[in-house]
Amino acid sequence: MSRLRAIRSTILAMENRSSALLIIDVQVGLLALMSAEVRDSVLPKIKTLLTEARPWGIPVIYIQHDGSKGHALEPGTTGWAIHSSLKPAADEPIIRKRESDSFFETTLQEELKRRGIEHLVIAGGMTEYCVHTTCRRATSLGYDVTLARDAHLTRDNGVLTAANIIAHHNLVLDDFGAGDHVIKAKPTDEIVF
């Protein structure tokens, strides 16, 4: 990071305590389904976001998917665990969900309100399910969203490659809004908390 960007980042972080980093479903079982190329590209980007958010006291909130019995993300299995490279700190909440929408029947909105959060930086997986749904729902609930365009992941689906799916969702979600609240898709190195 350049010195000028570091100074700018420090000033903005000190002024804006209303942002949070939301990391969705970076679980062992989900990541095992991804190609090594996608996984090895995205995990370091998410780690960069963590490294930049934590020192400035930006809240980090993890979303953890509870799959059904036999699912790759079945609670209590090794696949359900959050990936060790992105391990939550002791004071970082983990909010469990059962659907693609991180807000649906969870405590996420209450957690955000309690902390005075108005802006979410979103990363994680899977692009076309939980990331996409959570981004859109956040704007309809009154949050501004920055989607880390190079820090969410998926896998090939038989019709499109993972890269195509990610690019498509970055395009579709960028500048999507509900009322005054919008999603901006930005590369990790342009995100300032």
Tab-separated table of C-alpha atoms in Angstrom:
chain	number	residue	atom	x	y	z
A	1	MET	CA	0.000	0.000	0.000
A	2	SER	CA	1.394	3.406	-0.908
A	3	ARG	CA	2.076	5.873	1.885
A	4	LEU	CA	-0.572	8.288	0.557
A	5	ARG	CA	-3.196	5.533	0.440
A	6	ALA	CA	-2.237	4.463	3.963
A	7	ILE	CA	-2.697	8.012	5.284
A	8	ARG	CA	-6.001	8.387	3.443
A	9	SER	CA	-7.164	5.023	4.749
A	10	THR	CA	-6.276	6.021	8.312
A	11	ILE	CA	-8.158	9.307	8.125
A	12	LEU	CA	-11.244	7.746	6.554
A	13	ALA	CA	-11.262	4.858	9.018
A	14	MET	CA	-11.078	7.285	11.928
A	15	GLU	CA	-13.966	9.322	10.503
A	16	ASN	CA	-16.176	6.428	9.402
A	17	ARG	CA	-16.929	3.925	12.116
A	18	SER	CA	-20.242	3.015	10.478
A	19	SER	CA	-18.773	0.372	8.135
A	20	ALA	CA	-18.408	-3.350	8.721
A	21	LEU	CA	-16.770	-6.199	6.831
A	22	LEU	CA	-19.197	-9.066	6.210
A	23	ILE	CA	-17.536	-12.370	5.308
A	24	ILE	CA	-20.004	-14.915	3.989
A	25	ASP	CA	-19.622	-18.707	4.115
A	26	VAL	CA	-15.837	-19.061	3.873
A	27	GLN	CA	-16.178	-22.584	5.201
A	28	VAL	CA	-13.936	-25.589	4.600
A	29	GLY	CA	-16.649	-27.635	2.867
A	30	LEU	CA	-17.641	-24.835	0.511
A	31	LEU	CA	-14.069	-23.937	-0.383
A	32	ALA	CA	-13.347	-27.601	-1.140
A	33	LEU	CA	-15.914	-27.385	-3.949
A	34	MET	CA	-14.057	-24.515	-5.640
A	35	SER	CA	-11.214	-24.857	-8.096
A	36	ALA	CA	-7.769	-24.275	-6.654
A	37	GLU	CA	-7.344	-21.358	-9.064
A	38	VAL	CA	-10.424	-19.534	-7.757
A	39	ARG	CA	-9.768	-20.430	-4.108
A	40	ASP	CA	-6.105	-19.389	-4.285
A	41	SER	CA	-7.047	-16.092	-5.903
A	42	VAL	CA	-9.892	-15.123	-3.569
A	43	LEU	CA	-8.724	-16.211	-0.102
A	44	PRO	CA	-5.752	-13.791	-0.089
A	45	LYS	CA	-8.065	-10.935	-1.122
A	46	ILE	CA	-10.404	-11.664	1.789
A	47	LYS	CA	-7.365	-11.869	4.075
A	48	THR	CA	-6.293	-8.427	2.797
A	49	LEU	CA	-9.688	-6.993	3.720
A	50	LEU	CA	-9.363	-8.490	7.211
A	51	THR	CA	-5.841	-7.143	7.587
A	52	GLU	CA	-6.999	-3.644	6.650
A	53	ALA	CA	-10.221	-3.635	8.705
A	54	ARG	CA	-9.048	-5.036	12.039
A	55	PRO	CA	-6.361	-2.502	13.015
A	56	TRP	CA	-8.841	0.363	12.624
A	57	GLY	CA	-11.546	-1.260	14.695
A	58	ILE	CA	-13.834	-1.877	11.731
A	59	PRO	CA	-16.247	-4.603	12.843
A	60	VAL	CA	-15.842	-7.955	11.116
A	61	ILE	CA	-18.904	-10.186	11.042
A	62	TYR	CA	-18.829	-13.746	9.784
A	63	ILE	CA	-21.786	-15.555	8.277
A	64	GLN	CA	-21.730	-19.349	8.617
A	65	HIS	CA	-24.108	-21.544	6.638
A	66	ASP	CA	-25.795	-24.473	8.370
A	67	GLY	CA	-26.350	-27.187	5.781
A	68	SER	CA	-28.724	-30.108	6.212
A	69	LYS	CA	-27.640	-33.589	7.313
A	70	GLY	CA	-25.119	-34.951	4.817
A	71	HIS	CA	-24.491	-31.511	3.256
A	72	ALA	CA	-20.896	-30.280	2.870
A	73	LEU	CA	-21.709	-27.575	5.463
A	74	GLU	CA	-23.486	-29.767	8.013
A	75	PRO	CA	-23.012	-28.226	11.484
A	76	GLY	CA	-20.371	-29.952	13.583
A	77	THR	CA	-18.522	-31.474	10.625
A	78	THR	CA	-15.054	-30.453	9.474
A	79	GLY	CA	-16.620	-28.932	6.344
A	80	TRP	CA	-18.761	-26.588	8.447
A	81	ALA	CA	-15.747	-24.848	10.048
A	82	ILE	CA	-14.610	-21.422	8.881
A	83	HIS	CA	-11.398	-21.738	6.879
A	84	SER	CA	-8.349	-21.516	9.150
A	85	SER	CA	-6.687	-18.772	7.066
A	86	LEU	CA	-9.622	-16.464	7.871
A	87	LYS	CA	-10.199	-17.464	11.478
A	88	PRO	CA	-12.445	-15.052	13.393
A	89	ALA	CA	-10.969	-13.140	16.308
A	90	ALA	CA	-12.540	-13.789	19.708
A	91	ASP	CA	-14.653	-10.610	19.552
A	92	GLU	CA	-15.906	-11.124	15.977
A	93	PRO	CA	-19.442	-12.502	15.824
A	94	ILE	CA	-20.368	-15.544	13.765
A	95	ILE	CA	-23.978	-15.450	12.631
A	96	ARG	CA	-25.440	-18.734	11.506
A	97	LYS	CA	-27.921	-18.987	8.653
A	98	ARG	CA	-29.812	-21.672	6.746
A	99	GLU	CA	-30.719	-19.790	3.559
A	100	SER	CA	-28.920	-17.720	0.904
A	101	ASP	CA	-30.085	-14.462	2.484
A	102	SER	CA	-27.807	-13.656	5.427
A	103	PHE	CA	-30.588	-11.537	6.936
A	104	PHE	CA	-33.365	-14.143	6.715
A	105	GLU	CA	-34.243	-15.524	10.162
A	106	THR	CA	-30.853	-14.483	11.585
A	107	THR	CA	-29.615	-11.863	14.025
A	108	LEU	CA	-27.574	-10.002	11.390
A	109	GLN	CA	-29.753	-6.912	11.174
A	110	GLU	CA	-29.931	-6.609	14.968
A	111	GLU	CA	-26.137	-6.916	15.174
A	112	LEU	CA	-25.670	-4.192	12.557
A	113	LYS	CA	-28.154	-1.851	14.232
A	114	ARG	CA	-26.579	-2.406	17.641
A	115	ARG	CA	-23.213	-1.368	16.205
A	116	GLY	CA	-24.587	1.579	14.208
A	117	ILE	CA	-23.502	0.072	10.891
A	118	GLU	CA	-24.740	1.788	7.719
A	119	HIS	CA	-22.290	0.414	5.145
A	120	LEU	CA	-21.234	-3.169	4.437
A	121	VAL	CA	-18.159	-4.411	2.620
A	122	ILE	CA	-19.079	-7.904	1.439
A	123	ALA	CA	-16.841	-10.840	0.501
A	124	GLY	CA	-17.124	-14.631	0.510
A	125	GLY	CA	-19.191	-17.254	-1.270
A	126	MET	CA	-21.030	-18.371	-3.218
A	127	THR	CA	-21.303	-15.517	-5.685
A	128	GLU	CA	-24.648	-16.323	-7.284
A	129	TYR	CA	-26.363	-17.440	-4.097
A	130	CYS	CA	-25.457	-16.004	-0.717
A	131	VAL	CA	-23.294	-13.084	-1.852
A	132	HIS	CA	-25.750	-11.868	-4.500
A	133	THR	CA	-28.835	-12.298	-2.294
A	134	THR	CA	-27.242	-10.626	0.725
A	135	CYS	CA	-26.020	-7.646	-1.310
A	136	ARG	CA	-29.467	-6.959	-2.738
A	137	ARG	CA	-31.274	-7.530	0.537
A	138	ALA	CA	-28.884	-5.193	2.352
A	139	THR	CA	-29.787	-2.279	0.080
A	140	SER	CA	-33.512	-2.893	0.552
A	141	LEU	CA	-32.952	-2.816	4.317
A	142	GLY	CA	-31.210	0.573	4.091
A	143	TYR	CA	-27.513	-0.310	3.906
A	144	ASP	CA	-24.978	0.873	1.358
A	145	VAL	CA	-22.836	-1.989	0.075
A	146	THR	CA	-19.359	-2.316	-1.366
A	147	LEU	CA	-18.939	-5.690	-3.032
A	148	ALA	CA	-15.295	-6.720	-3.129
A	149	ARG	CA	-15.391	-7.722	-6.789
A	150	ASP	CA	-12.272	-9.906	-6.548
A	151	ALA	CA	-13.053	-11.383	-3.111
A	152	HIS	CA	-16.087	-13.557	-3.767
A	153	LEU	CA	-16.078	-16.989	-5.300
A	154	THR	CA	-18.028	-19.748	-6.968
A	155	ARG	CA	-17.426	-22.729	-9.199
A	156	ASP	CA	-18.108	-23.687	-12.801
A	157	ASN	CA	-21.719	-24.770	-13.236
A	158	GLY	CA	-21.800	-26.650	-16.535
A	159	VAL	CA	-22.976	-23.579	-18.462
A	160	LEU	CA	-20.672	-20.835	-17.246
A	161	THR	CA	-17.195	-20.815	-15.777
A	162	ALA	CA	-16.625	-19.455	-12.282
A	163	ALA	CA	-14.896	-16.442	-13.843
A	164	ASN	CA	-17.957	-15.757	-16.036
A	165	ILE	CA	-20.340	-16.056	-13.099
A	166	ILE	CA	-18.238	-13.720	-10.963
A	167	ALA	CA	-17.884	-11.165	-13.785
A	168	HIS	CA	-21.610	-11.293	-14.523
A	169	HIS	CA	-22.578	-10.692	-10.895
A	170	ASN	CA	-20.058	-7.882	-10.535
A	171	LEU	CA	-21.659	-6.223	-13.567
A	172	VAL	CA	-25.259	-6.820	-12.476
A	173	LEU	CA	-24.751	-5.768	-8.870
A	174	ASP	CA	-22.598	-2.684	-9.501
A	175	ASP	CA	-24.806	0.374	-9.094
A	176	PHE	CA	-27.867	-1.717	-8.167
A	177	GLY	CA	-29.904	0.134	-5.611
A	178	ALA	CA	-33.012	0.355	-3.531
A	179	GLY	CA	-34.037	3.918	-2.773
A	180	ASP	CA	-30.952	5.886	-1.769
A	181	HIS	CA	-28.836	2.788	-1.047
A	182	VAL	CA	-26.598	1.240	-3.685
A	183	ILE	CA	-24.076	-1.495	-4.284
A	184	LYS	CA	-20.662	-0.532	-5.624
A	185	ALA	CA	-18.418	-3.333	-6.912
A	186	LYS	CA	-14.769	-2.447	-6.333
A	187	PRO	CA	-11.496	-4.362	-6.401
A	188	THR	CA	-10.022	-5.059	-2.986
A	189	ASP	CA	-7.119	-2.653	-3.476
A	190	GLU	CA	-9.568	0.239	-3.972
A	191	ILE	CA	-11.668	-0.450	-0.882
A	192	VAL	CA	-11.155	1.996	1.956
A	193	PHE	CA	-13.041	1.419	5.177
